[in-house]
mmCIF file of C-alpha atoms in Angstrom:
data_model
loop_
_atom_site.group_PDB
_atom_site.id
_atom_site.type_symbol
_atom_site.label_atom_id
_atom_site.label_comp_id
_atom_site.label_asym_id
_atom_site.label_seq_id
_atom_site.Cartn_x
_atom_site.Cartn_y
_atom_site.Cartn_z
ATOM 1 C CA UNK H 1082 110.097 -61.713 4.373
ATOM 2 C CA UNK H 1083 113.212 -63.860 3.973
ATOM 3 C CA UNK H 1084 113.370 -67.338 2.468
ATOM 4 C CA UNK H 1085 116.419 -69.479 1.729
ATOM 5 C CA UNK H 1086 116.705 -70.838 -1.779
ATOM 6 C CA UNK H 1087 119.492 -71.780 -4.144
ATOM 7 C CA UNK H 1088 117.588 -70.791 -7.280
ATOM 8 C CA UNK H 1089 120.301 -68.537 -8.651
ATOM 9 C CA UNK H 1090 123.277 -69.705 -6.630
ATOM 10 C CA UNK H 1091 126.349 -70.340 -8.759
ATOM 11 C CA UNK H 1092 130.024 -69.459 -8.533
ATOM 12 C CA UNK H 1093 129.555 -66.491 -10.833
ATOM 13 C CA UNK H 1094 126.142 -65.375 -9.649
ATOM 14 C CA UNK H 1095 125.490 -61.643 -9.341
ATOM 15 C CA UNK H 1096 125.522 -60.104 -5.863
ATOM 16 C CA UNK H 1097 121.783 -59.593 -6.201
ATOM 17 C CA UNK H 1098 119.026 -60.812 -8.511
ATOM 18 C CA UNK H 1099 116.084 -58.438 -8.759
ATOM 19 C CA UNK H 1100 112.668 -59.884 -9.626
ATOM 20 C CA UNK H 1101 110.207 -57.235 -10.773
ATOM 21 C CA UNK H 1102 106.784 -56.939 -12.387
ATOM 22 C CA UNK H 1103 107.472 -55.349 -15.764
ATOM 23 C CA UNK H 1104 103.745 -55.200 -16.513
ATOM 24 C CA UNK H 1105 103.267 -52.676 -13.706
ATOM 25 C CA UNK H 1106 103.860 -49.149 -15.049
ATOM 26 C CA UNK H 1107 104.973 -47.883 -11.638
ATOM 27 C CA UNK H 1108 107.369 -50.786 -11.104
ATOM 28 C CA UNK H 1109 108.775 -50.439 -14.619
ATOM 29 C CA UNK H 1110 109.544 -46.741 -14.121
ATOM 30 C CA UNK H 1111 111.197 -47.387 -10.786
ATOM 31 C CA UNK H 1112 113.280 -50.298 -12.067
ATOM 32 C CA UNK H 1113 114.307 -48.268 -15.137
ATOM 33 C CA UNK H 1114 115.583 -45.604 -12.720
ATOM 34 C CA UNK H 1115 117.593 -48.120 -10.666
ATOM 35 C CA UNK H 1116 119.040 -49.737 -13.813
ATOM 36 C CA UNK H 1117 120.694 -46.423 -14.744
ATOM 37 C CA UNK H 1118 122.538 -46.144 -11.430
ATOM 38 C CA UNK H 1119 126.204 -46.976 -10.947
ATOM 39 C CA UNK H 1120 126.548 -50.647 -9.966
ATOM 40 C CA UNK H 1121 123.270 -51.725 -11.569
ATOM 41 C CA UNK H 1122 125.136 -53.544 -14.320
ATOM 42 C CA UNK H 1123 126.480 -55.934 -11.679
ATOM 43 C CA UNK H 1124 122.956 -57.033 -10.722
ATOM 44 C CA UNK H 1125 120.639 -59.435 -12.529
ATOM 45 C CA UNK H 1126 117.270 -57.929 -13.478
ATOM 46 C CA UNK H 1127 114.439 -60.386 -14.154
ATOM 47 C CA UNK H 1128 111.057 -59.265 -15.453
ATOM 48 C CA UNK H 1129 108.796 -61.950 -14.019
ATOM 49 C CA UNK H 1130 105.801 -60.706 -16.019
ATOM 50 C CA UNK H 1131 107.496 -61.913 -19.215
ATOM 51 C CA UNK H 1132 106.025 -65.355 -19.910
ATOM 52 C CA UNK H 1133 109.216 -66.299 -21.797
ATOM 53 C CA UNK H 1134 111.238 -65.912 -18.609
ATOM 54 C CA UNK H 1135 111.773 -69.227 -16.848
ATOM 55 C CA UNK H 1136 111.106 -69.080 -13.112
ATOM 56 C CA UNK H 1137 112.839 -71.676 -10.957
ATOM 57 C CA UNK H 1138 110.442 -73.454 -8.637
ATOM 58 C CA UNK H 1139 112.626 -72.755 -5.584
ATOM 59 C CA UNK H 1140 112.244 -69.025 -6.187
ATOM 60 C CA UNK H 1141 108.450 -69.083 -6.095
ATOM 61 C CA UNK H 1142 105.647 -68.877 -8.581
ATOM 62 C CA UNK H 1143 105.366 -66.135 -11.183
ATOM 63 C CA UNK H 1144 102.253 -64.870 -9.373
ATOM 64 C CA UNK H 1145 104.078 -64.667 -6.022
ATOM 65 C CA UNK H 1146 106.996 -62.824 -7.593
ATOM 66 C CA UNK H 1147 104.648 -60.380 -9.335
ATOM 67 C CA UNK H 1148 102.583 -59.733 -6.209
ATOM 68 C CA UNK H 1149 105.537 -58.454 -4.134
ATOM 69 C CA UNK H 1150 108.973 -57.083 -4.941
ATOM 70 C CA UNK H 1151 111.684 -59.751 -4.458
ATOM 71 C CA UNK H 1152 115.450 -59.927 -4.561
ATOM 72 C CA UNK H 1153 117.756 -62.871 -4.093
ATOM 73 C CA UNK H 1154 121.318 -62.510 -2.871
ATOM 74 C CA UNK H 1155 124.242 -64.606 -4.076
ATOM 75 C CA UNK H 1156 123.792 -66.942 -1.084
ATOM 76 C CA UNK H 1157 120.311 -67.840 -2.322
ATOM 77 C CA UNK H 1158 118.426 -65.889 0.330
ATOM 78 C CA UNK H 1159 115.133 -64.624 -1.128
ATOM 79 C CA UNK H 1160 113.887 -61.358 0.395
ATOM 80 C CA UNK H 1161 110.583 -59.602 -0.350
ATOM 81 C CA UNK H 1162 108.752 -56.380 0.355
ATOM 82 C CA UNK H 1163 110.409 -53.431 2.030
ATOM 83 C CA UNK H 1164 113.371 -55.576 3.072
ATOM 84 C CA UNK H 1165 113.983 -56.321 -0.621
ATOM 85 C CA UNK H 1166 114.229 -52.595 -1.331
ATOM 86 C CA UNK H 1167 116.750 -52.237 1.494
ATOM 87 C CA UNK H 1168 118.817 -55.032 -0.117
ATOM 88 C CA UNK H 1169 118.624 -53.362 -3.532
ATOM 89 C CA UNK H 1170 119.591 -49.976 -2.123
ATOM 90 C CA UNK H 1171 122.509 -51.495 -0.200
ATOM 91 C CA UNK H 1172 123.760 -53.047 -3.459
ATOM 92 C CA UNK H 1173 123.824 -49.704 -5.315
ATOM 93 C CA UNK H 1174 126.577 -47.258 -4.276
ATOM 94 C CA UNK H 1175 124.324 -44.169 -4.456
ATOM 95 C CA UNK H 1176 121.845 -45.739 -2.028
ATOM 96 C CA UNK H 1177 124.218 -47.848 0.104
ATOM 97 C CA UNK H 1178 123.823 -45.776 3.292
ATOM 98 C CA UNK H 1179 120.026 -45.673 3.147
ATOM 99 C CA UNK H 1180 119.990 -49.389 2.326
ATOM 100 C CA UNK H 1181 122.054 -50.197 5.406
ATOM 101 C CA UNK H 1182 119.866 -47.900 7.497
ATOM 102 C CA UNK H 1183 116.683 -49.675 6.385
ATOM 103 C CA UNK H 1184 118.238 -53.041 7.200
ATOM 104 C CA UNK H 1185 118.234 -52.047 10.892
ATOM 105 C CA UNK H 1186 115.296 -53.721 12.682
ATOM 106 C CA UNK H 1187 113.301 -50.574 13.571
ATOM 107 C CA UNK H 1188 113.620 -49.098 10.074
ATOM 108 C CA UNK H 1189 113.095 -52.490 8.427
ATOM 109 C CA UNK H 1190 109.799 -52.767 10.285
ATOM 110 C CA UNK H 1191 108.768 -49.277 9.119
ATOM 111 C CA UNK H 1192 109.610 -49.871 5.458
ATOM 112 C CA UNK H 1193 107.719 -53.173 5.490
ATOM 113 C CA UNK H 1194 104.610 -51.419 6.835
ATOM 114 C CA UNK H 1195 104.993 -48.698 4.193
ATOM 115 C CA UNK H 1196 105.444 -51.257 1.427
ATOM 116 C CA UNK H 1197 102.421 -53.284 2.578
ATOM 117 C CA UNK H 1198 100.336 -50.082 2.519
ATOM 118 C CA UNK H 1199 101.590 -49.355 -1.007
ATOM 119 C CA UNK H 1200 100.459 -52.829 -2.126
ATOM 120 C CA UNK H 1201 96.922 -51.998 -0.986
ATOM 121 C CA UNK H 1202 96.790 -48.721 -2.953
ATOM 122 C CA UNK H 1203 98.905 -49.893 -5.917
ATOM 123 C CA UNK H 1204 95.952 -50.942 -8.122
ATOM 124 C CA UNK H 1205 94.355 -47.500 -7.731
ATOM 125 C CA UNK H 1206 97.652 -45.745 -8.402
ATOM 126 C CA UNK H 1207 98.235 -47.941 -11.472
ATOM 127 C CA UNK H 1208 94.801 -47.074 -12.858
ATOM 128 C CA UNK H 1209 95.461 -43.372 -12.319
ATOM 129 C CA UNK H 1210 98.908 -43.676 -13.901
ATOM 130 C CA UNK H 1211 97.553 -45.594 -16.883
ATOM 131 C CA UNK H 1212 94.656 -43.163 -17.349
ATOM 132 C CA UNK H 1213 96.985 -40.137 -17.253
ATOM 133 C CA UNK H 1214 99.467 -41.815 -19.615
ATOM 134 C CA UNK H 1215 96.680 -42.694 -22.064
ATOM 135 C CA UNK H 1216 95.338 -39.130 -21.975
ATOM 136 C CA UNK H 1217 98.831 -37.693 -22.516
ATOM 137 C CA UNK H 1218 99.427 -40.101 -25.379
ATOM 138 C CA UNK H 1219 96.238 -38.941 -27.102
ATOM 139 C CA UNK H 1220 97.370 -35.321 -26.794
ATOM 140 C CA UNK H 1221 100.824 -36.119 -28.199
ATOM 141 C CA UNK H 1222 99.403 -38.198 -31.031
ATOM 142 C CA UNK H 1223 97.220 -35.282 -32.088
ATOM 143 C CA UNK H 1224 100.114 -32.798 -32.046
ATOM 144 C CA UNK H 1225 103.188 -34.883 -32.937
ATOM 145 C CA UNK H 1226 104.289 -35.068 -36.564
ATOM 146 C CA UNK H 1227 107.094 -37.607 -36.060
ATOM 147 C CA UNK H 1228 105.836 -41.128 -36.684
ATOM 148 C CA UNK H 1229 108.433 -42.867 -34.503
ATOM 149 C CA UNK H 1230 108.483 -40.323 -31.669
ATOM 150 C CA UNK H 1231 109.472 -41.995 -28.377
ATOM 151 C CA UNK H 1232 107.040 -39.805 -26.445
ATOM 152 C CA UNK H 1233 104.099 -41.033 -28.501
ATOM 153 C CA UNK H 1234 104.953 -44.717 -28.391
#
């Protein structure tokens, strides 16, 4: 889905603004991965689940931005779903080719269908992820002797 907006449009705006749901454990892991890639420092990363983060009305509501993955390019075009992933990939050198490939109409259609399917199963996957993480944390807490261990936190 594409929507025109000037929510982040300025002379020095980043090539891409990424809106993500930081409260989603799956989303957080994926975004953390992308943030470590070459070129990620040129993008703006906005955790829309953070209540302290101001959301411009033209961009959408916090709930809309949390329900689907969104990016906004420097021209103010807001893109969501699978097409947003294609935009993100195209903006990162390591994924540029696959990003351009998934911008082609036939592949764009396929990634949107895949993303929409993921949205249906996401709550179940999140519950499984959270349950497994909680179980692992209990195991580590029982065996770890370091009080500020990053694995246990």
